[in-house]
Short mmCIF file of C-alpha atoms and ligand atoms in Angstrom, two decimals:
data_model
loop_
_atom_site.label_atom_id
_atom_site.label_comp_id
_atom_site.label_asym_id
_atom_site.label_seq_id
_atom_site.Cartn_x
_atom_site.Cartn_y
_atom_site.Cartn_z
CA MET Y 382 168.83 25.51 -79.44
CA THR Y 383 168.23 22.76 -81.49
CA GLU Y 384 169.43 24.61 -84.43
CA LEU Y 385 172.80 23.88 -83.40
CA PHE Y 386 172.10 20.45 -84.96
CA GLY Y 387 170.61 21.86 -87.87
CA SER Y 388 166.83 22.06 -87.09
CA THR Y 389 164.37 24.56 -87.38
CA ARG Y 390 160.81 25.28 -86.96
CA ALA Y 391 161.25 27.16 -90.61
CA HIS Y 392 158.68 25.26 -93.35
CA ILE Y 393 158.68 26.21 -96.98
CA SER Y 394 155.84 24.61 -99.08
CA SER Y 395 154.20 25.65 -102.35
CA ARG Y 396 151.20 26.67 -100.35
CA HIS Y 397 152.37 28.41 -97.01
CA ALA Y 398 155.49 29.26 -95.50
CA LEU Y 399 156.96 29.72 -91.97
CA ILE Y 400 159.98 31.83 -91.27
CA THR Y 401 161.48 32.06 -87.92
CA PRO Y 402 163.86 35.10 -87.01
CA SER Y 403 166.76 32.89 -86.62
CA ASN Y 404 166.42 31.87 -90.58
CA HIS Y 405 166.89 35.50 -91.67
CA VAL Y 406 169.48 36.26 -94.30
CA ASN Y 407 169.91 39.59 -95.79
CA SER Y 408 169.54 41.27 -99.11
CA SER Y 409 171.07 44.17 -100.81
CA ILE Y 410 168.19 46.45 -101.90
CA PRO Y 411 168.45 49.37 -104.28
CA GLY Y 412 167.34 52.41 -101.94
CA ILE Y 413 168.18 50.98 -98.71
CA THR Y 414 171.28 51.78 -97.31
CA GLY Y 415 172.86 51.33 -93.74
CA ALA Y 416 170.03 48.84 -92.73
CA LYS Y 417 169.74 44.79 -92.93
CA ALA Y 418 166.77 44.02 -95.16
CA VAL Y 419 165.24 40.46 -95.17
CA VAL Y 420 162.77 39.74 -98.22
CA LEU Y 421 160.60 37.07 -96.37
CA ILE Y 422 157.95 36.75 -98.71
CA ASN Y 423 157.86 37.81 -102.88
CA GLY Y 424 157.10 36.14 -106.19
CA ALA Y 425 160.20 33.49 -105.70
CA MET Y 426 157.87 31.80 -103.03
CA GLY Y 427 154.98 32.03 -105.07
CA ALA Y 428 153.20 34.95 -103.74
CA ASN Y 429 151.91 38.16 -105.39
CA PHE Y 430 153.25 40.67 -103.27
CA ALA Y 431 156.42 41.57 -101.15
CA GLN Y 432 156.98 41.39 -97.46
CA THR Y 433 160.75 43.17 -96.52
CA LEU Y 434 161.69 43.42 -92.79
CA VAL Y 435 164.32 46.63 -92.56
CA THR Y 436 166.51 46.82 -89.43
CA PHE Y 437 168.34 49.84 -89.50
CA ALA Y 438 172.17 50.82 -88.29
CA SER Y 439 172.96 54.24 -87.23
CA GLY Y 440 172.50 56.83 -90.37
CA GLY Y 441 170.50 54.22 -92.27
CA ARG Y 442 167.85 54.98 -94.63
CA ALA Y 443 164.93 53.59 -97.12
CA ALA Y 444 164.04 55.72 -99.86
CA LEU Y 445 161.85 53.87 -102.74
CA ASP Y 446 160.11 55.25 -105.73
CA ALA Y 447 158.55 52.22 -107.81
CA SER Y 448 156.18 53.35 -110.49
CA GLU Y 449 153.70 50.93 -110.14
CA VAL Y 450 154.34 49.73 -106.72
CA GLN Y 451 152.40 50.46 -103.45
CA THR Y 452 154.12 50.39 -99.96
CA VAL Y 453 152.88 50.05 -96.82
CA GLY Y 454 155.25 50.26 -94.21
CA TYR Y 455 154.96 49.55 -90.05
CA VAL Y 456 157.25 50.35 -87.63
CA VAL Y 457 157.56 47.19 -85.35
CA SER Y 458 160.14 48.58 -83.07
CA GLY Y 459 162.14 51.82 -82.90
CA GLY Y 460 161.40 54.94 -84.72
CA GLY Y 461 162.17 57.58 -87.20
CA THR Y 462 160.84 60.11 -89.88
CA ILE Y 463 158.67 59.03 -92.44
CA THR Y 464 158.32 61.46 -95.63
CA ILE Y 465 156.10 60.88 -98.63
CA GLY Y 466 155.92 63.74 -100.83
CA ARG Y 467 155.29 66.78 -98.75
CA ASP Y 468 154.08 64.79 -96.04
CA LYS Y 469 156.43 64.21 -92.99
CA GLN Y 470 156.09 62.61 -89.73
CA LYS Y 471 157.96 61.47 -87.03
CA SER Y 472 157.31 58.04 -85.80
CA SER Y 473 157.56 55.52 -83.07
CA ALA Y 474 156.82 51.86 -82.45
CA GLY Y 475 152.98 51.04 -84.13
CA TYR Y 476 153.15 54.01 -86.47
CA TYR Y 477 152.61 52.92 -90.16
CA PHE Y 478 152.44 54.70 -93.61
CA TYR Y 479 150.66 54.13 -97.07
CA ALA Y 480 152.67 55.21 -100.19
CA PRO Y 481 150.21 54.96 -103.56
CA ALA Y 482 152.18 53.68 -106.63
CA GLY Y 483 154.00 56.19 -108.07
CA GLN Y 484 154.62 58.13 -105.36
CA ALA Y 485 158.58 58.34 -103.64
CA TRP Y 486 158.51 57.55 -99.98
CA SER Y 487 161.53 57.38 -97.40
CA PHE Y 488 162.42 56.58 -94.01
CA THR Y 489 165.25 58.28 -92.37
CA ALA Y 490 167.03 59.40 -88.95
CA PRO Y 491 166.04 55.79 -87.63
CA LYS Y 492 166.95 55.13 -83.93
CA VAL Y 493 169.45 52.03 -84.26
CA GLY Y 494 167.74 48.91 -84.51
CA THR Y 495 164.35 50.06 -85.42
CA GLN Y 496 162.47 47.83 -87.48
CA LEU Y 497 160.27 48.69 -90.07
CA MET Y 498 157.86 45.83 -92.04
CA LEU Y 499 157.20 46.36 -95.37
CA PHE Y 500 154.40 45.27 -97.77
CA GLN Y 501 154.63 46.08 -101.19
CA LYS Y 502 152.18 45.22 -104.20
CA LYS Y 503 151.55 46.23 -107.63
CA TYR Y 504 148.75 48.35 -107.82
CA VAL Y 505 145.62 47.29 -109.80
CA ALA Y 506 143.93 50.02 -111.02
CA LEU Y 507 139.43 50.07 -110.91
CA ASP Y 508 137.92 52.18 -113.81
CA GLY Y 509 136.40 54.99 -112.65
CA VAL Y 510 137.91 55.06 -109.31
CA GLY Y 511 140.58 57.40 -108.33
CA VAL Y 512 144.00 56.12 -106.96
CA PRO Y 513 144.25 56.32 -103.17
CA LYS Y 514 146.25 59.09 -101.14
CA ALA Y 515 149.33 58.71 -99.39
CA ILE Y 516 148.37 58.13 -95.43
CA ILE Y 517 150.84 58.34 -92.34
CA ALA Y 518 149.25 57.17 -88.85
CA ASP Y 519 149.79 55.68 -85.66
CA SER Y 520 147.73 52.39 -85.02
CA ALA Y 521 147.28 53.46 -81.64
CA THR Y 522 144.55 55.69 -82.81
CA VAL Y 523 142.87 53.20 -84.63
CA LYS Y 524 139.88 51.72 -83.02
CA GLY Y 525 139.55 48.23 -82.82
CA VAL Y 526 136.40 46.02 -83.45
CA PRO Y 527 135.43 42.26 -81.81
CA PHE Y 528 136.13 40.03 -84.58
CA LEU Y 529 132.55 38.88 -85.52
CA GLY Y 530 131.42 39.79 -82.10
CA ASP Y 531 134.13 38.01 -80.07
CA PRO Y 532 136.00 40.32 -77.53
CA ALA Y 533 138.93 37.92 -77.51
CA ALA Y 534 140.08 38.54 -80.95
CA ASN Y 535 140.15 42.37 -81.67
CA LEU Y 536 140.62 43.79 -85.28
CA GLN Y 537 142.24 46.63 -86.38
CA VAL Y 538 141.87 47.86 -90.00
CA LEU Y 539 144.93 50.21 -90.85
CA LEU Y 540 143.68 51.29 -94.24
CA PRO Y 541 140.49 52.67 -95.35
CA ASP Y 542 137.81 50.13 -96.54
CA GLU Y 543 137.48 51.78 -99.83
CA PRO Y 544 137.32 50.07 -103.47
CA ALA Y 545 140.57 52.06 -104.28
CA PHE Y 546 142.45 50.26 -102.16
CA ASP Y 547 143.36 46.82 -103.64
CA LEU Y 548 145.20 45.59 -100.47
CA ALA Y 549 144.36 45.60 -96.49
CA VAL Y 550 146.60 45.57 -93.66
CA ASN Y 551 145.36 44.85 -89.93
CA VAL Y 552 146.47 44.38 -86.61
CA PHE Y 553 144.75 41.17 -85.07
CA ALA Y 554 145.08 40.73 -81.24
CA TYR Y 555 144.08 37.79 -79.36
CA GLN Y 556 143.84 37.23 -75.64
CA PRO Y 557 145.20 34.21 -74.34
CA GLY Y 558 142.76 31.22 -75.70
CA GLY Y 559 141.14 33.59 -78.14
CA HIS Y 560 141.01 32.14 -81.67
CA LEU Y 561 139.81 32.52 -85.26
CA PRO Y 562 136.29 31.27 -85.08
CA PHE Y 563 136.59 28.85 -87.81
CA VAL Y 564 139.01 27.27 -90.06
CA GLU Y 565 139.26 30.20 -92.95
CA VAL Y 566 139.51 29.13 -96.69
CA HIS Y 567 139.71 32.23 -98.78
CA VAL Y 568 140.91 33.44 -102.32
CA MET Y 569 142.89 36.37 -100.36
CA GLU Y 570 146.43 35.83 -99.89
CA HIS Y 571 148.36 36.88 -96.65
CA GLY Y 572 151.48 37.84 -95.32
CA LEU Y 573 151.83 38.11 -91.67
CA VAL Y 574 154.03 38.88 -88.84
CA MET Y 575 153.82 37.86 -85.07
CA LEU Y 576 153.87 41.23 -83.46
CA ASP Y 577 153.46 39.95 -79.97
CA GLY Y 578 153.07 36.66 -77.77
CA ALA Y 579 152.43 33.12 -79.04
CA GLY Y 580 150.17 30.70 -80.47
CA VAL Y 581 149.36 27.81 -82.93
CA TYR Y 582 148.83 28.54 -86.48
CA ARG Y 583 147.20 25.67 -88.43
CA LEU Y 584 148.32 26.08 -92.22
CA GLU Y 585 146.46 23.47 -94.52
CA ASP Y 586 147.15 20.34 -92.93
CA SER Y 587 149.80 21.12 -90.72
CA TRP Y 588 149.75 23.11 -86.94
CA TYR Y 589 152.71 25.43 -86.46
CA PRO Y 590 153.71 26.84 -82.77
CA VAL Y 591 154.61 30.38 -83.63
CA GLN Y 592 156.05 33.25 -81.53
CA THR Y 593 157.01 37.17 -81.56
CA GLY Y 594 159.08 37.71 -84.81
CA ASP Y 595 157.73 34.88 -87.09
CA VAL Y 596 156.58 35.33 -90.42
CA ILE Y 597 153.86 33.20 -92.21
CA TRP Y 598 152.82 33.33 -96.02
CA MET Y 599 149.31 31.89 -96.96
CA ALA Y 600 148.37 31.32 -100.43
CA PRO Y 601 144.89 31.84 -101.86
CA TYR Y 602 143.06 28.89 -100.25
CA CYS Y 603 145.40 28.06 -97.78
CA ALA Y 604 143.13 26.63 -95.07
CA GLN Y 605 143.88 28.67 -91.83
CA TRP Y 606 143.25 28.89 -87.95
CA PHE Y 607 144.79 30.45 -85.17
CA VAL Y 608 144.79 30.07 -81.56
CA ALA Y 609 146.67 32.64 -78.98
CA MET Y 610 148.55 30.46 -76.22
CA GLY Y 611 150.39 31.37 -73.20
CA GLN Y 612 150.24 34.14 -70.43
CA LYS Y 613 149.81 37.16 -72.47
CA PRO Y 614 147.99 38.65 -75.52
CA ALA Y 615 149.24 37.47 -78.74
CA SER Y 616 149.14 39.85 -81.58
CA TYR Y 617 149.79 39.74 -85.76
CA LEU Y 618 150.15 42.38 -88.36
CA TYR Y 619 148.89 41.14 -91.77
CA TYR Y 620 148.40 41.81 -95.41
CA LYS Y 621 145.59 40.67 -97.77
CA ASP Y 622 144.80 41.47 -101.31
CA VAL Y 623 140.86 43.06 -101.39
CA ASN Y 624 138.52 44.54 -103.56
CA ARG Y 625 138.85 43.22 -107.01
CA ALA Y 626 136.87 41.40 -109.36
CA ALA Y 627 136.97 37.44 -109.35
CA LEU Y 628 137.61 37.51 -113.11
O1 LIG J 665 141.29 39.02 -92.51
C1 LIG J 665 141.29 37.63 -92.79
O2 LIG J 665 141.03 37.03 -93.60
C2 LIG J 665 141.83 37.08 -91.33
N1 LIG J 665 140.60 36.89 -90.43
N2 LIG J 665 142.34 35.89 -91.59
C3 LIG J 665 143.25 35.60 -90.46
O3 LIG J 665 143.71 36.03 -89.64
N3 LIG J 665 144.35 34.44 -91.16
MN1 LIG J 666 142.26 35.11 -93.47
#
């Protein structure tokens, strides 16, 4: 609409960013073929992880084998075959996987138009703690809990809450009017995609209208708050770094 005249809801600053689907520009990435890949967040932005959206055409595939990098993939829409080592699973929207650092994974035989969101981070090992194992699962089977007791804000934690993991990926679902109970300020960094619905995100001292498909980066200590708006629930998938020493 107003983009015809060169305006956009996108906003990039040194401490937070909002990118909407109409801002996307593809990159070619080794290991990804027959697909459009958009690097939404990475070190060039100031982040300590990467968030990439892959949209598959017929016959497309993604296959990565990065020695230090762990990957979480979440099927936003469509489906395909997830393979990690000897584990193989047909997936549909809501499936996700965790591939530990050094373990090859692939996403093949996608339905045309399948969207796969990737979160990637260099793994930070913990002395005396073994590395996490691969996971392929359906988020529909993950029980949600009311966030800090609020039934209007439901949190699903997709990965085990164990010290071996140095990242977390969660789904947060809000009833219309549901909101974060307070303005969070924390050391953990976030990458986020709106899976459904709409609302307003406060990032530092700015308030942004957001809707399905929008992506947000929050640097460590970025003040943050969200309220869901509209007639239907809003939900987002988000990344954070966890479980490592402060110094
Ligand atoms: O896990 C979190 O820090 C979460 N409550 N943050 C957020 O939703 N912006
Ligand atoms: Mn937070």
